[in-house]
């Protein structure tokens, strides 16, 4: 991040980029798929977005940090809440999303589907 680290705009957007699992780089190093952020008419930073599967891993790691312990060690109710959060963030639209989440939670795919069905049934009431 040489040359962009001290900019206040970069400092402001860094938590968002980190939360997404993105990478910040100088605008002149941006590739075709990168997003260049401008401020007051000047290109300030380029953001390289992660692949969707990498984003899911990043989201799972963030949830684990927030919980303060491995997701597999959570009780059933907390695991159901994690599944609800992940569904809201689109985790299950990612290829192998259910399998990835099931592995992180230490449950079967069937259990994840049950949690999803329970959540969707509650929404329908």
Coordinates of N, CA and C in Angstrom, one line a residue, residues 3-124:
X3 N 2.4 4.6 -0.5 CA 1.9 5.9 -1.1 C 0.4 6.2 -0.8
X4 N -0.3 5.2 -0.2 CA -1.7 5.5 0.1 C -2.1 5.3 1.5
X5 N -1.2 4.8 2.3 CA -1.5 4.5 3.7 C -1.8 5.6 4.6
X6 N -1.3 6.8 4.3 CA -1.5 8.0 5.2 C -2.8 8.8 4.8
X7 N -3.4 8.5 3.7 CA -4.5 9.3 3.2 C -5.7 9.1 4.2
X8 N -6.4 10.2 4.6 CA -7.5 10.0 5.5 C -8.7 9.2 4.9
X9 N -8.8 9.4 3.6 CA -9.9 8.6 2.9 C -9.6 7.1 3.0
X10 N -8.3 6.7 2.8 CA -7.9 5.3 2.9 C -8.2 4.8 4.3
X11 N -7.8 5.6 5.3 CA -8.0 5.3 6.7 C -9.5 5.0 6.9
X12 N -10.4 5.9 6.3 CA -11.8 5.8 6.5 C -12.4 4.5 5.9
X13 N -11.9 4.1 4.7 CA -12.6 3.0 4.0 C -11.9 1.7 4.4
X14 N -10.7 1.7 5.0 CA -10.0 0.5 5.3 C -10.8 -0.5 6.2
X15 N -11.6 -0.1 7.2 CA -12.3 -1.1 7.9 C -13.4 -1.8 7.1
X16 N -14.0 -1.1 6.1 CA -14.9 -1.7 5.2 C -14.2 -2.7 4.3
X17 N -13.1 -2.3 3.7 CA -12.4 -3.2 2.8 C -11.9 -4.5 3.6
X18 N -11.4 -4.3 4.8 CA -11.0 -5.4 5.6 C -12.1 -6.3 5.9
X19 N -13.3 -5.8 6.2 CA -14.5 -6.6 6.5 C -14.9 -7.4 5.4
X20 N -14.7 -6.9 4.2 CA -15.1 -7.7 2.9 C -14.0 -8.6 2.5
X21 N -12.8 -8.5 3.1 CA -11.7 -9.4 2.7 C -11.0 -8.9 1.5
X22 N -11.2 -7.6 1.2 CA -10.6 -7.0 0.0 C -9.1 -6.6 0.3
X23 N -8.5 -6.2 -0.8 CA -7.1 -5.7 -0.7 C -7.0 -4.3 -1.3
X24 N -6.3 -3.5 -0.6 CA -6.1 -2.1 -1.1 C -4.8 -1.9 -1.8
X25 N -4.8 -1.2 -2.9 CA -3.5 -1.0 -3.6 C -3.6 0.4 -4.3
X26 N -2.4 0.9 -4.7 CA -2.4 2.2 -5.4 C -3.2 2.1 -6.6
X27 N -3.9 3.2 -7.0 CA -4.8 3.2 -8.2 C -4.1 2.9 -9.5
X28 N -2.8 3.2 -9.6 CA -2.1 2.9 -10.8 C -1.8 1.4 -11.0
X29 N -2.0 0.6 -9.9 CA -1.8 -0.8 -10.0 C -3.2 -1.6 -10.1
X30 N -4.2 -0.9 -10.4 CA -5.6 -1.5 -10.5 C -5.7 -2.3 -11.7
X31 N -6.3 -3.5 -11.6 CA -6.6 -4.3 -12.7 C -8.0 -4.0 -13.2
X32 N -8.4 -4.7 -14.3 CA -9.7 -4.5 -14.9 C -10.9 -4.8 -13.9
X33 N -10.7 -5.7 -13.0 CA -11.8 -6.1 -12.1 C -11.7 -5.4 -10.8
X34 N -10.7 -4.5 -10.6 CA -10.6 -3.8 -9.3 C -11.5 -2.5 -9.3
X35 N -11.8 -2.1 -8.2 CA -12.6 -0.9 -8.0 C -11.7 0.3 -7.6
X36 N -11.7 1.4 -8.4 CA -10.9 2.5 -8.0 C -11.8 3.5 -7.3
X37 N -11.4 3.9 -6.1 CA -12.2 4.9 -5.3 C -11.5 6.3 -5.5
X38 N -12.4 7.2 -5.8 CA -11.9 8.6 -6.0 C -12.5 9.5 -4.9
X39 N -11.8 10.5 -4.6 CA -12.2 11.5 -3.6 C -11.8 12.9 -4.1
X40 N -12.8 13.8 -4.2 CA -12.6 15.1 -4.7 C -11.8 15.2 -6.1
X41 N -12.3 14.3 -6.9 CA -11.8 14.3 -8.3 C -10.4 13.5 -8.5
X42 N -9.9 13.0 -7.5 CA -8.6 12.3 -7.6 C -8.8 10.8 -7.2
X43 N -8.1 9.9 -8.0 CA -8.1 8.5 -7.7 C -7.2 8.3 -6.4
X44 N -7.8 7.7 -5.4 CA -7.0 7.6 -4.1 C -6.5 6.2 -3.9
X45 N -7.4 5.2 -4.1 CA -7.1 3.8 -3.8 C -7.8 2.9 -4.7
X46 N -7.2 1.8 -5.0 CA -7.9 0.7 -5.7 C -8.2 -0.4 -4.7
X47 N -9.4 -1.0 -4.9 CA -9.8 -2.1 -4.0 C -9.9 -3.4 -4.9
X48 N -9.2 -4.4 -4.5 CA -9.3 -5.7 -5.2 C -10.3 -6.5 -4.3
X49 N -11.4 -6.8 -4.8 CA -12.4 -7.6 -4.1 C -12.1 -9.1 -4.1
X50 N -12.4 -9.8 -3.1 CA -12.1 -11.2 -3.0 C -13.1 -12.0 -3.9
X51 N -12.7 -13.2 -4.2 CA -13.6 -14.1 -4.8 C -14.7 -14.5 -3.8
X52 N -15.9 -14.8 -4.3 CA -17.0 -15.1 -3.4 C -16.7 -16.2 -2.3
X53 N -16.0 -17.3 -2.7 CA -15.7 -18.3 -1.8 C -14.7 -17.8 -0.7
X54 N -13.8 -17.0 -1.1 CA -12.9 -16.4 -0.1 C -13.6 -15.5 0.8
X55 N -14.6 -14.7 0.3 CA -15.4 -13.9 1.2 C -16.1 -14.7 2.2
X56 N -16.7 -15.8 1.9 CA -17.3 -16.7 2.9 C -16.4 -17.1 3.9
X57 N -15.2 -17.5 3.6 CA -14.2 -17.9 4.6 C -13.9 -16.7 5.5
X58 N -13.8 -15.5 4.9 CA -13.5 -14.3 5.6 C -14.6 -14.0 6.6
X59 N -15.8 -14.1 6.2 CA -17.0 -13.9 7.0 C -17.1 -14.8 8.2
X60 N -16.8 -16.1 7.9 CA -16.8 -17.1 8.9 C -15.7 -16.8 10.0
X61 N -14.5 -16.4 9.5 CA -13.4 -16.1 10.4 C -13.8 -14.9 11.3
X62 N -14.5 -13.9 10.7 CA -14.9 -12.7 11.4 C -16.0 -13.1 12.5
X63 N -16.9 -13.9 12.1 CA -17.9 -14.4 13.1 C -17.3 -15.1 14.2
X64 N -16.3 -15.9 13.9 CA -15.6 -16.7 15.0 C -14.9 -15.7 15.9
X65 N -14.2 -14.7 15.4 CA -13.5 -13.7 16.2 C -14.6 -13.0 17.1
X66 N -15.7 -12.7 16.5 CA -16.8 -12.0 17.3 C -17.3 -12.8 18.4
X67 N -17.4 -14.1 18.2 CA -17.9 -15.1 19.2 C -16.9 -15.4 20.2
X68 N -15.6 -15.2 19.9 CA -14.5 -15.5 20.8 C -14.2 -16.9 21.0
X69 N -14.7 -17.8 20.1 CA -14.4 -19.2 20.1 C -14.7 -19.8 18.8
X70 N -14.2 -21.0 18.5 CA -14.6 -21.7 17.3 C -16.1 -21.8 17.1
X71 N -16.6 -21.6 15.9 CA -18.0 -21.7 15.7 C -18.6 -23.1 16.0
X72 N -17.7 -24.1 15.9 CA -18.2 -25.5 16.2 C -18.4 -25.7 17.7
X73 N -17.9 -24.8 18.5 CA -18.1 -24.9 20.0 C -19.3 -24.1 20.5
X74 N -20.0 -23.5 19.6 CA -21.2 -22.7 20.0 C -22.4 -23.7 20.3
X75 N -23.3 -23.2 21.1 CA -24.5 -24.0 21.3 C -25.4 -23.9 20.1
X76 N -26.5 -24.8 20.1 CA -27.4 -24.9 19.0 C -28.0 -23.5 18.7
X77 N -28.5 -22.8 19.7 CA -29.1 -21.5 19.4 C -28.2 -20.5 18.8
X78 N -26.9 -20.5 19.2 CA -25.9 -19.6 18.6 C -25.6 -20.0 17.2
X79 N -25.5 -21.3 16.9 CA -25.3 -21.8 15.6 C -26.4 -21.4 14.7
X80 N -27.6 -21.5 15.1 CA -28.8 -21.0 14.3 C -28.7 -19.5 14.0
X81 N -28.3 -18.7 15.0 CA -28.1 -17.3 14.7 C -27.0 -17.1 13.7
X82 N -25.9 -17.8 13.8 CA -24.8 -17.7 12.8 C -25.4 -18.0 11.4
X83 N -26.2 -19.0 11.3 CA -26.8 -19.4 10.0 C -27.7 -18.3 9.5
X84 N -28.5 -17.7 10.4 CA -29.3 -16.6 10.0 C -28.5 -15.4 9.5
X85 N -27.4 -15.1 10.1 CA -26.6 -14.0 9.7 C -26.0 -14.3 8.3
X86 N -25.5 -15.5 8.2 CA -24.9 -15.9 6.9 C -25.9 -15.9 5.8
X87 N -27.1 -16.4 6.1 CA -28.2 -16.3 5.0 C -28.4 -14.9 4.6
X88 N -28.5 -14.0 5.6 CA -28.8 -12.6 5.2 C -27.6 -12.0 4.4
X89 N -26.4 -12.5 4.6 CA -25.3 -12.0 3.8 C -25.0 -12.7 2.5
X90 N -25.9 -13.7 2.2 CA -25.8 -14.4 0.9 C -24.9 -15.5 0.8
X91 N -24.5 -16.1 2.0 CA -23.5 -17.1 2.1 C -23.9 -18.4 1.3
X92 N -25.2 -18.6 1.3 CA -25.7 -19.9 0.7 C -25.9 -19.8 -0.8
X93 N -25.6 -18.6 -1.4 CA -25.6 -18.5 -2.8 C -24.3 -18.9 -3.4
X94 N -23.3 -19.0 -2.6 CA -21.9 -19.4 -3.0 C -21.9 -20.9 -3.2
X95 N -21.2 -21.3 -4.3 CA -21.1 -22.7 -4.5 C -20.4 -23.4 -3.3
X96 N -21.0 -24.5 -2.9 CA -20.6 -25.2 -1.7 C -20.7 -24.4 -0.4
X97 N -21.5 -23.4 -0.4 CA -21.7 -22.6 0.8 C -22.2 -23.4 2.0
X98 N -23.2 -24.2 1.7 CA -23.8 -25.0 2.8 C -22.7 -26.0 3.4
X99 N -22.0 -26.6 2.5 CA -20.9 -27.5 3.0 C -19.9 -26.8 3.8
X100 N -19.5 -25.6 3.3 CA -18.5 -24.8 4.0 C -18.9 -24.4 5.4
X101 N -20.2 -23.9 5.5 CA -20.8 -23.5 6.7 C -20.9 -24.7 7.7
X102 N -21.4 -25.8 7.2 CA -21.6 -27.0 8.0 C -20.2 -27.4 8.6
X103 N -19.2 -27.4 7.8 CA -17.8 -27.7 8.3 C -17.4 -26.8 9.4
X104 N -17.6 -25.5 9.2 CA -17.2 -24.5 10.2 C -18.0 -24.6 11.5
X105 N -19.3 -25.0 11.4 CA -20.1 -25.2 12.6 C -20.0 -26.5 13.2
X106 N -19.3 -27.5 12.5 CA -19.2 -28.8 13.1 C -20.5 -29.6 13.1
X107 N -21.4 -29.3 12.1 CA -22.6 -30.0 11.9 C -22.8 -30.5 10.5
X108 N -23.8 -31.3 10.3 CA -24.0 -31.8 8.9 C -24.7 -30.8 8.0
X109 N -24.6 -31.1 6.7 CA -25.4 -30.2 5.8 C -26.9 -30.2 6.1
X110 N -27.4 -31.4 6.5 CA -28.8 -31.6 6.8 C -29.2 -30.6 8.0
X111 N -28.3 -30.5 9.0 CA -28.6 -29.6 10.1 C -28.6 -28.2 9.6
X112 N -27.7 -27.8 8.7 CA -27.7 -26.4 8.2 C -29.0 -26.2 7.5
X113 N -29.4 -27.1 6.7 CA -30.7 -27.0 5.9 C -31.9 -26.9 6.9
X114 N -31.8 -27.6 8.0 CA -32.9 -27.5 9.0 C -32.9 -26.2 9.7
X115 N -31.8 -25.6 10.0 CA -31.7 -24.2 10.5 C -32.3 -23.2 9.5
X116 N -31.9 -23.4 8.3 CA -32.5 -22.5 7.2 C -34.0 -22.6 7.1
X117 N -34.5 -23.9 7.1 CA -35.9 -24.1 7.0 C -36.6 -23.5 8.2
X118 N -36.1 -23.7 9.4 CA -36.7 -23.1 10.6 C -36.8 -21.6 10.5
X119 N -35.7 -21.0 10.0 CA -35.7 -19.5 9.9 C -36.7 -19.1 8.9
X120 N -36.7 -19.8 7.7 CA -37.7 -19.4 6.7 C -39.1 -19.6 7.1
X121 N -39.4 -20.6 7.9 CA -40.7 -20.9 8.4 C -41.1 -19.8 9.4
X122 N -40.2 -19.4 10.2 CA -40.5 -18.3 11.2 C -40.8 -17.0 10.5
X123 N -40.1 -16.7 9.3 CA -40.4 -15.5 8.6 C -41.8 -15.6 8.0
X124 N -42.3 -16.8 7.6 CA -43.5 -16.9 7.0 C -44.7 -16.8 7.9

